[in-house]
PDB file of C-alpha atoms in Angstrom:
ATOM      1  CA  UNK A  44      13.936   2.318  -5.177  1.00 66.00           C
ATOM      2  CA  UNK A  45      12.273   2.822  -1.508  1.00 69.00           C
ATOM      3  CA  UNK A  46      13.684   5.892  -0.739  1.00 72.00           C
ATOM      4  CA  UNK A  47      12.211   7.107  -4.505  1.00 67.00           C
ATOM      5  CA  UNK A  48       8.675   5.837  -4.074  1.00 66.00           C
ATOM      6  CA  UNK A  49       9.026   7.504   0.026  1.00 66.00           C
ATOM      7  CA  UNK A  50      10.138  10.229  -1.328  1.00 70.00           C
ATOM      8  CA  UNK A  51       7.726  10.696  -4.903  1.00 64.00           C
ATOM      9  CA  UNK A  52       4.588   9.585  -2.027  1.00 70.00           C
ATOM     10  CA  UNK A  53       5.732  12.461   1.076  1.00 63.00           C
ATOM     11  CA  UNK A  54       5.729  14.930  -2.102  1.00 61.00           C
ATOM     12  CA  UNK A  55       2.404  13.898  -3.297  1.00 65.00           C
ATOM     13  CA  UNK A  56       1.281  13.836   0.771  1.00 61.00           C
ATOM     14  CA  UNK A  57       2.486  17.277   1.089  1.00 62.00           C
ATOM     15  CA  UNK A  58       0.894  18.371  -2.239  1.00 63.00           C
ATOM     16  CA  UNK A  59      -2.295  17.330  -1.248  1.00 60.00           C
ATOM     17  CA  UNK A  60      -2.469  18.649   2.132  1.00 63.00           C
ATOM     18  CA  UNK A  61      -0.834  22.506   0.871  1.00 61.00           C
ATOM     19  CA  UNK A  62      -3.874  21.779  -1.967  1.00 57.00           C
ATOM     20  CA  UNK A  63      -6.264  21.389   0.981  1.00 56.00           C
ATOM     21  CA  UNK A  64      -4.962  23.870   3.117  1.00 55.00           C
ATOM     22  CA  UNK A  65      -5.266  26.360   0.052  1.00 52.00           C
ATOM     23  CA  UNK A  66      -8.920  25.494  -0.106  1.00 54.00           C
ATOM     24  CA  UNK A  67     -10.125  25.333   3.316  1.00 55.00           C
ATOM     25  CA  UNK A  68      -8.710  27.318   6.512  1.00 62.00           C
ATOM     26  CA  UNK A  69     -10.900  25.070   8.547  1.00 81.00           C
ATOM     27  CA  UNK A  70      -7.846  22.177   8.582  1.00 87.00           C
ATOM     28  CA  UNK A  71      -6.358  19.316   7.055  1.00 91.00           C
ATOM     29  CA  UNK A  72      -7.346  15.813   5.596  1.00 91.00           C
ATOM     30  CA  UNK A  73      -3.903  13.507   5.352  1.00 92.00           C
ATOM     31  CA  UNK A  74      -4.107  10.628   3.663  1.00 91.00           C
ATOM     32  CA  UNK A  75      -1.722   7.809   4.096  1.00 91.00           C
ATOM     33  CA  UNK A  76      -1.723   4.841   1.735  1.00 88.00           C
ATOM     34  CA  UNK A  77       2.134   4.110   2.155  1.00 87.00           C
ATOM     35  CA  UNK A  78       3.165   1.339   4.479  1.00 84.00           C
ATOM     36  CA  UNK A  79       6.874   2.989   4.578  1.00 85.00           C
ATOM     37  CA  UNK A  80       7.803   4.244   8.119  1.00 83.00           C
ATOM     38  CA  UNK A  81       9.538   7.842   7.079  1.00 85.00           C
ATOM     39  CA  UNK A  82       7.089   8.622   4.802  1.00 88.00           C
ATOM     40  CA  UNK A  83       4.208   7.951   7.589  1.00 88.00           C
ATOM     41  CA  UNK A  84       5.795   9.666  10.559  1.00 87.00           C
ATOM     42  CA  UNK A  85       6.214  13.055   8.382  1.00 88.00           C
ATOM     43  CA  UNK A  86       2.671  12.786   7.268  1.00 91.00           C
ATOM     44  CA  UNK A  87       1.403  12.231  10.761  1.00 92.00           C
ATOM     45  CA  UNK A  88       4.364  15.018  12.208  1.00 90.00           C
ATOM     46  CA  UNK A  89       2.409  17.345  10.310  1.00 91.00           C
ATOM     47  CA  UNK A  90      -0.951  16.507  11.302  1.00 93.00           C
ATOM     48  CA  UNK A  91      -0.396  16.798  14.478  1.00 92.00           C
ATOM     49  CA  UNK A  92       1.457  20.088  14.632  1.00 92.00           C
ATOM     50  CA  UNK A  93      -1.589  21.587  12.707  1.00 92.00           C
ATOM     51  CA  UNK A  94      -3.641  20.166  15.561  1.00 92.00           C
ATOM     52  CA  UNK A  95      -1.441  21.598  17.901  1.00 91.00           C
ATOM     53  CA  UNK A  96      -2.122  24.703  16.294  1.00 91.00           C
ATOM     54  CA  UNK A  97      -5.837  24.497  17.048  1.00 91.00           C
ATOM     55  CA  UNK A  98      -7.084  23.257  13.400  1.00 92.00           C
ATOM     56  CA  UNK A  99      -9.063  20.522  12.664  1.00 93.00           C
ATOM     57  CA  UNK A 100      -7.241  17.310  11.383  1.00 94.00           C
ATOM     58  CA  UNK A 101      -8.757  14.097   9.375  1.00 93.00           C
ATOM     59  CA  UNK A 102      -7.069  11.321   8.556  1.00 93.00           C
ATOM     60  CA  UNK A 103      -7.056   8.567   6.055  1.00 91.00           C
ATOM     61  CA  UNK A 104      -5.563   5.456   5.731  1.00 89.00           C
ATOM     62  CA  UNK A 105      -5.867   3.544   2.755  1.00 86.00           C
ATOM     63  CA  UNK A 106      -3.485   0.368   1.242  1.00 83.00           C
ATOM     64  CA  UNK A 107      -0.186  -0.580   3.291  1.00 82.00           C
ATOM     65  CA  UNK A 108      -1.302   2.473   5.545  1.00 85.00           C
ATOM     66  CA  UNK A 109      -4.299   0.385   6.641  1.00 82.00           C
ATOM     67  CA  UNK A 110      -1.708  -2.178   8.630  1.00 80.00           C
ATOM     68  CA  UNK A 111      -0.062   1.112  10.414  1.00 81.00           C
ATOM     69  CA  UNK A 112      -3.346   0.883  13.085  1.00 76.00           C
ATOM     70  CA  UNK A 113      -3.441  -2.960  13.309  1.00 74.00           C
ATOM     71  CA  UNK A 114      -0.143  -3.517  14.238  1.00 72.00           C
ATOM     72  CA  UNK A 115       1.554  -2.592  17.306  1.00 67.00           C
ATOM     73  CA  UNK A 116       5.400  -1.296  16.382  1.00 65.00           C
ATOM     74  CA  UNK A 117       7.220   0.009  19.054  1.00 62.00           C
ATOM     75  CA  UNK A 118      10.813  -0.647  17.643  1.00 68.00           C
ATOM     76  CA  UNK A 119      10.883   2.023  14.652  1.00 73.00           C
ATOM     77  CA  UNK A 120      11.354   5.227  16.079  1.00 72.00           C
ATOM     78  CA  UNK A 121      11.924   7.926  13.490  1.00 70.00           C
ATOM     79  CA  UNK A 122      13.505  11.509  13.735  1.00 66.00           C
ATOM     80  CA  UNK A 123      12.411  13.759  14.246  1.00 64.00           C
ATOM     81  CA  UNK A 124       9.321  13.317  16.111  1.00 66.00           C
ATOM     82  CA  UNK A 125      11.808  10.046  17.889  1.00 78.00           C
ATOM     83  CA  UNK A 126       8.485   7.838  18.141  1.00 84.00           C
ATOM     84  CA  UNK A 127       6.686   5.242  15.894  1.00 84.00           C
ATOM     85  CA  UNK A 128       3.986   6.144  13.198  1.00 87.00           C
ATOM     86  CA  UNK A 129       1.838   3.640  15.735  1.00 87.00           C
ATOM     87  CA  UNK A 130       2.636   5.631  18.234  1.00 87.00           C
ATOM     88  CA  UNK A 131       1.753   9.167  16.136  1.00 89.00           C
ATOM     89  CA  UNK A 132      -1.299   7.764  15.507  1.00 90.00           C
ATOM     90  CA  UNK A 133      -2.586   6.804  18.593  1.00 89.00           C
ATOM     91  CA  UNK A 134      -2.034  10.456  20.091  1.00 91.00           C
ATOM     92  CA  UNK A 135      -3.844  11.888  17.103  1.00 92.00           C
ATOM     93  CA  UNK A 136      -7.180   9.160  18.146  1.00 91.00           C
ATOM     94  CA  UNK A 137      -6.286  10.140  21.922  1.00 91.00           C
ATOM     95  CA  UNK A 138      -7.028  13.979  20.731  1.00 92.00           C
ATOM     96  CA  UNK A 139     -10.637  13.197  19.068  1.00 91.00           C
ATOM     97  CA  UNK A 140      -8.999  13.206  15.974  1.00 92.00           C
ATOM     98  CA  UNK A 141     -11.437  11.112  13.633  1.00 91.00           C
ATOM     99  CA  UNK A 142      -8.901   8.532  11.554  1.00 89.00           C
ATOM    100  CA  UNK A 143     -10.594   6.986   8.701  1.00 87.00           C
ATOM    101  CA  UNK A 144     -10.082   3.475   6.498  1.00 84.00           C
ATOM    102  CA  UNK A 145     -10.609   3.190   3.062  1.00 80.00           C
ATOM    103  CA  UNK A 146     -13.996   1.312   2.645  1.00 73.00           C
ATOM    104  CA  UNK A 147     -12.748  -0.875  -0.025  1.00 71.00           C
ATOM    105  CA  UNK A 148     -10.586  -2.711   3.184  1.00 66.00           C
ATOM    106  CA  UNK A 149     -13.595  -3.467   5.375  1.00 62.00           C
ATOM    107  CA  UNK A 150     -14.919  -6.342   3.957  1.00 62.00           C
ATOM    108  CA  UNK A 151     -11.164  -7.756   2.179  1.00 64.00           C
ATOM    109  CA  UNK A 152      -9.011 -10.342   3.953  1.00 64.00           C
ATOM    110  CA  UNK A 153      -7.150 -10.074   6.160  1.00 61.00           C
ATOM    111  CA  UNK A 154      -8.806  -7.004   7.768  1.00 59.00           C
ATOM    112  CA  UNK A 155     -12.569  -8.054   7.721  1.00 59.00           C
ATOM    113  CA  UNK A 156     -14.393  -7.579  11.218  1.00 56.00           C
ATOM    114  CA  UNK A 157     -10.645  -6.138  12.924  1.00 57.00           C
ATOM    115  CA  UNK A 158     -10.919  -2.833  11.706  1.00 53.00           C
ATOM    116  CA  UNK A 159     -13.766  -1.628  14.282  1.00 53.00           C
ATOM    117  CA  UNK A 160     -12.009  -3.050  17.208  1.00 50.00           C
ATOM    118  CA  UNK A 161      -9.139  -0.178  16.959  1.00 51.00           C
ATOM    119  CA  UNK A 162     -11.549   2.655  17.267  1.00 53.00           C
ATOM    120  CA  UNK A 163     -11.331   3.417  13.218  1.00 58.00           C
ATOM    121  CA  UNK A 164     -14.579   4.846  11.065  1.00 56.00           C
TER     122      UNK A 164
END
């Protein structure tokens, strides 16, 4: 049943951002609201080859994806990129790369007054 709802949520991810991409050359906007590991380091994989390639890159993080920048997980590497989705997403905040929360999080247990600490808008 994971591997489904991974799967049916990196198809919707990918749909979305090929949707965006269709509209606007400018870049991408990914939004992550999956707290499953493959799913996130394929999202983020993407975004930051398209940054690599000189585009601009947003990111979103809404639901389960919200706990993906306040925990710290260094043991789940994933292929192919070989490093965490914490890790992925702290080299897309080192680049300038403006990562976003859903604003329905801010003020909801247990993320009220953590989510500004980590650098987030």
């Amino acid at each position: 049943m994971k591997k489904v709802l991974g799967i049916l949520t990196l198809v919707m991810v990918f749909t979305l951002i090929t949707a965006f991409q269709a509209y606007s050359h400018e870049g991408i906007f990914t939004i992550l609201s999956t707290g499953d590991n493959y799913t996130q380091t394929n999202a983020l994989a993407l975004s930051m080859r398209t940054s690599n390639l000189g585009y601009e890159v947003n990111v979103l993080l809404c639901g389960d994806a919200v706990n993906l920048a306040l925990r710290k997980d260094t043991t789940c590497s994933v292929a192919p990129a070989d490093k965490t989705p914490w890790q992925m997403l702290g080299g897309l905040i080192a680049r300038g790369v403006p990562v976003y929360v859903c604003p329905l999080v801010f003020n909801n247990p247990p993320y009220e007054n953590q989510i500004n600490n980590y650098g987030l808008r």
